Short mmCIF file of C-alpha atoms in Angstrom, two decimals:
data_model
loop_
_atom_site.label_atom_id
_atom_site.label_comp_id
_atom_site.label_asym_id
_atom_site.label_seq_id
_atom_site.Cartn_x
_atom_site.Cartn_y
_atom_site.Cartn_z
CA UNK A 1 -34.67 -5.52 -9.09
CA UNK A 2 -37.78 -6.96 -9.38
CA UNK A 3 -38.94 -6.69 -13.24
CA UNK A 4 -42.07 -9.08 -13.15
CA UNK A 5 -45.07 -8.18 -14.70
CA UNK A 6 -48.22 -8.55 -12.27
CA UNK A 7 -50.35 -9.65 -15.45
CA UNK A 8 -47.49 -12.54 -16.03
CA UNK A 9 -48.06 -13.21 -12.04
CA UNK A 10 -51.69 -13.66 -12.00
CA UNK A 11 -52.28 -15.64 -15.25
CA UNK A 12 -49.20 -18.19 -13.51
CA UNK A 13 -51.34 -18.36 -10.82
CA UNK A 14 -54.52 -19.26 -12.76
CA UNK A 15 -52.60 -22.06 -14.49
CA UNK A 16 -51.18 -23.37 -11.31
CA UNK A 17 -55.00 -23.06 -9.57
CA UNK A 18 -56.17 -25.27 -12.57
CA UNK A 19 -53.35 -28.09 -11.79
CA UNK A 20 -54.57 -30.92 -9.48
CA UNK A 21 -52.62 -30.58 -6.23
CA UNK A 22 -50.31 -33.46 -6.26
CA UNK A 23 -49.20 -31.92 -9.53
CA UNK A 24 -48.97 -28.73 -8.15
CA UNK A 25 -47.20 -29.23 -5.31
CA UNK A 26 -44.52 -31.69 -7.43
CA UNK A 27 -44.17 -28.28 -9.93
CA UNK A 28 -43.39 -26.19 -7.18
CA UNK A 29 -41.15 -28.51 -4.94
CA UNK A 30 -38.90 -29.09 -8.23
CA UNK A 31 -38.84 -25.18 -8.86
CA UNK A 32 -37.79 -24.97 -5.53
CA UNK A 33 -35.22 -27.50 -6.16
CA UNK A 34 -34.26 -25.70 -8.92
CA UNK A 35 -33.64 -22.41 -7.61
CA UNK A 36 -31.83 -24.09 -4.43
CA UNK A 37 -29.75 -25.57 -7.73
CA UNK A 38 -28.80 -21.83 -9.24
CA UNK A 39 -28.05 -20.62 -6.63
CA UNK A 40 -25.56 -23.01 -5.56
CA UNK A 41 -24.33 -22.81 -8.84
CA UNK A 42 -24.53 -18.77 -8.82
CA UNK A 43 -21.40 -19.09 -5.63
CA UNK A 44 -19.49 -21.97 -6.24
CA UNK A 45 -16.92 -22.14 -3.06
CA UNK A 46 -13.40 -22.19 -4.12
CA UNK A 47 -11.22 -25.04 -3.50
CA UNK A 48 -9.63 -25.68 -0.18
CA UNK A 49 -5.94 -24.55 -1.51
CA UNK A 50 -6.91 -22.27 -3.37
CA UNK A 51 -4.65 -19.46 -1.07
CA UNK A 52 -1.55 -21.60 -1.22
CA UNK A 53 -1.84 -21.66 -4.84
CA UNK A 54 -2.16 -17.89 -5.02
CA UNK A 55 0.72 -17.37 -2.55
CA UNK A 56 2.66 -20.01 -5.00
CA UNK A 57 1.89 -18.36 -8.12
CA UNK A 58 3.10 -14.89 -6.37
CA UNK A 59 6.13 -16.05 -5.31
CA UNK A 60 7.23 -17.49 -8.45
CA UNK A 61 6.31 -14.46 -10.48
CA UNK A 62 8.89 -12.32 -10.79
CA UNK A 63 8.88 -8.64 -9.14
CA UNK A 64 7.97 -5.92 -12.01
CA UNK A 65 10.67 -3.76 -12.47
CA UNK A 66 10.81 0.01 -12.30
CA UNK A 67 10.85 1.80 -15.03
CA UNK A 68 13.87 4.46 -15.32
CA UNK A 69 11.07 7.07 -16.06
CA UNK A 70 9.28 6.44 -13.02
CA UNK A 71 12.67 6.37 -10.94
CA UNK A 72 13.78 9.41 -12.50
CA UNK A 73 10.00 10.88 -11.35
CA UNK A 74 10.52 9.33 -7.97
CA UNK A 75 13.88 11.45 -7.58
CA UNK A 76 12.97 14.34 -8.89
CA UNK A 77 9.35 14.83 -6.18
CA UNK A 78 11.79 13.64 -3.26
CA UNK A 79 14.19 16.47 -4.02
CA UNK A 80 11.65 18.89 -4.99
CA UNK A 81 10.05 18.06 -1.35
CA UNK A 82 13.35 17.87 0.52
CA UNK A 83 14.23 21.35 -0.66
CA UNK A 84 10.89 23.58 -0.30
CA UNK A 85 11.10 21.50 2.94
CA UNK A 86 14.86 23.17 3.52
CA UNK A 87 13.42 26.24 2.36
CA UNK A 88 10.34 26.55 4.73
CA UNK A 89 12.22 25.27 7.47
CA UNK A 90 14.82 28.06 6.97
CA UNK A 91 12.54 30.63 6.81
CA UNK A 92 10.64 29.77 9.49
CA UNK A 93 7.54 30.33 8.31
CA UNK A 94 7.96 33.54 6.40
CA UNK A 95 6.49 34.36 2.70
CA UNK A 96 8.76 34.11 -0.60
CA UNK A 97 9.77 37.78 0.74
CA UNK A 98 11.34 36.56 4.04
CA UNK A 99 12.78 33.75 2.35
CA UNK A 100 15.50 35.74 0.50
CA UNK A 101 16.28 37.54 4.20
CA UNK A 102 16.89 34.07 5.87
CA UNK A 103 19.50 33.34 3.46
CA UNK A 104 21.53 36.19 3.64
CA UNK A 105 21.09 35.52 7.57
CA UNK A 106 22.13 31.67 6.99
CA UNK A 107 25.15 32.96 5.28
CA UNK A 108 26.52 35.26 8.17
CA UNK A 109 25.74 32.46 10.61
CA UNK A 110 27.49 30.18 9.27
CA UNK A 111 30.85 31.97 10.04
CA UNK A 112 29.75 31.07 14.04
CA UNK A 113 29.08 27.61 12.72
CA UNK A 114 32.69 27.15 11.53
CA UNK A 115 34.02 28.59 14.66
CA UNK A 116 32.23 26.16 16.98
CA UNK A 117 32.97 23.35 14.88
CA UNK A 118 36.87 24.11 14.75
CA UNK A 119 36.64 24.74 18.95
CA UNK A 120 34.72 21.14 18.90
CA UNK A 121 37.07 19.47 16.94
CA UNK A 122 40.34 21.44 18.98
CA UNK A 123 38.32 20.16 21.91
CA UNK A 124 38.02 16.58 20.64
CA UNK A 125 41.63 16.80 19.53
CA UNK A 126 42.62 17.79 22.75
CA UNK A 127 41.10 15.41 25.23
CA UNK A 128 42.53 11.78 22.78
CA UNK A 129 38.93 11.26 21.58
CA UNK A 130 39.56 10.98 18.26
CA UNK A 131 41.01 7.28 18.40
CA UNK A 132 37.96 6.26 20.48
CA UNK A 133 35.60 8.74 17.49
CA UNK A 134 37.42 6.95 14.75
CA UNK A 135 37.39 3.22 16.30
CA UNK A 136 33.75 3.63 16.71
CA UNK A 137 32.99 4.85 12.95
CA UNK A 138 34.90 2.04 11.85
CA UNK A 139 32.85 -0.50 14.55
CA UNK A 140 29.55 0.71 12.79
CA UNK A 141 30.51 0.75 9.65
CA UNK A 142 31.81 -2.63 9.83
CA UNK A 143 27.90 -3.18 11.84
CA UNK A 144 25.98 -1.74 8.87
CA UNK A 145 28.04 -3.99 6.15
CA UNK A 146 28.26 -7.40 7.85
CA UNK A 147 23.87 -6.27 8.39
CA UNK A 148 24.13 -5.13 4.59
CA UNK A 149 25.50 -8.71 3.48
CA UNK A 150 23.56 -10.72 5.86
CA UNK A 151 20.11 -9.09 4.22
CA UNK A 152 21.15 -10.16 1.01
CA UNK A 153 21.85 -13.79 2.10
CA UNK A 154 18.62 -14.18 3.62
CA UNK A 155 16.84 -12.43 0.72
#
């Protein structure tokens, strides 16, 4: 960006062509000098802590809260997602005209679903697993709470 006017630029040069050259060359060293000076000034470094101030300052602000408006909004585009991703998964592709088809289909499938739970759990029932099922539940459980408190120590 260059704005000078080559009239300005010539008649400087006339006036510095009618110094002496001692003077001349002192004019133009301290302009140098000067501009060396600006620009210094122009990109001043910051100071050498200047990152473990910020990080300070960070950590002692406190965490903006969410707003119940923008939870509410956050709730209502995960379940919006989650179900047309139910629906599309259920109708496996199909337009809004298969999707009505795939849930009558869903709904006289799920009649085999209930059988081959009941014959898993019979099955489960049968063989004493459900001590070793149940003692395992309550091992992870127990897992995921002592995990659960010791996050919120540490936090």
């Amino acid at each position: 960006m260059n704005d000078k006017d080559p009239k300005t630029d010539a008649e400087l040069d006339a006036l510095l062509a009618a110094l002496p050259n001692d003077e001349r060359d002192e004019l133009l060293e301290e302009h140098r000098q000067l501009e060396k000076d600006l620009l210094r000034l122009a990109d001043p470094l910051p100071p050498a802590d200047f990152v473990h101030q910020v990080m300070q300052k960070v950590a002692a602000a406190p965490a903006p809260a969410m707003s119940p408006r923008d939870v509410a909004m956050a709730v209502v585009i995960t379940v919006a997602t989650f179900g047309a991703g139910v629906v599309m998964f259920l109708s496996h592709g199909a337009g809004f005209e298969g999707v009505g088809l795939t849930f009558a289909d869903t709904f006289v499938r799920a009649r085999e679903l209930f059988i081959g739970v009941g014959s898993a759990l019979e099955t489960v029932w049968r063989t004493a697993a459900v001590p070793v099922a149940l003692g395992l539940a309550a091992m992870l459980g127990s897992s995921v709470l002592a995990l659960k408190k010791l996050g919120k120590v540490a936090a």
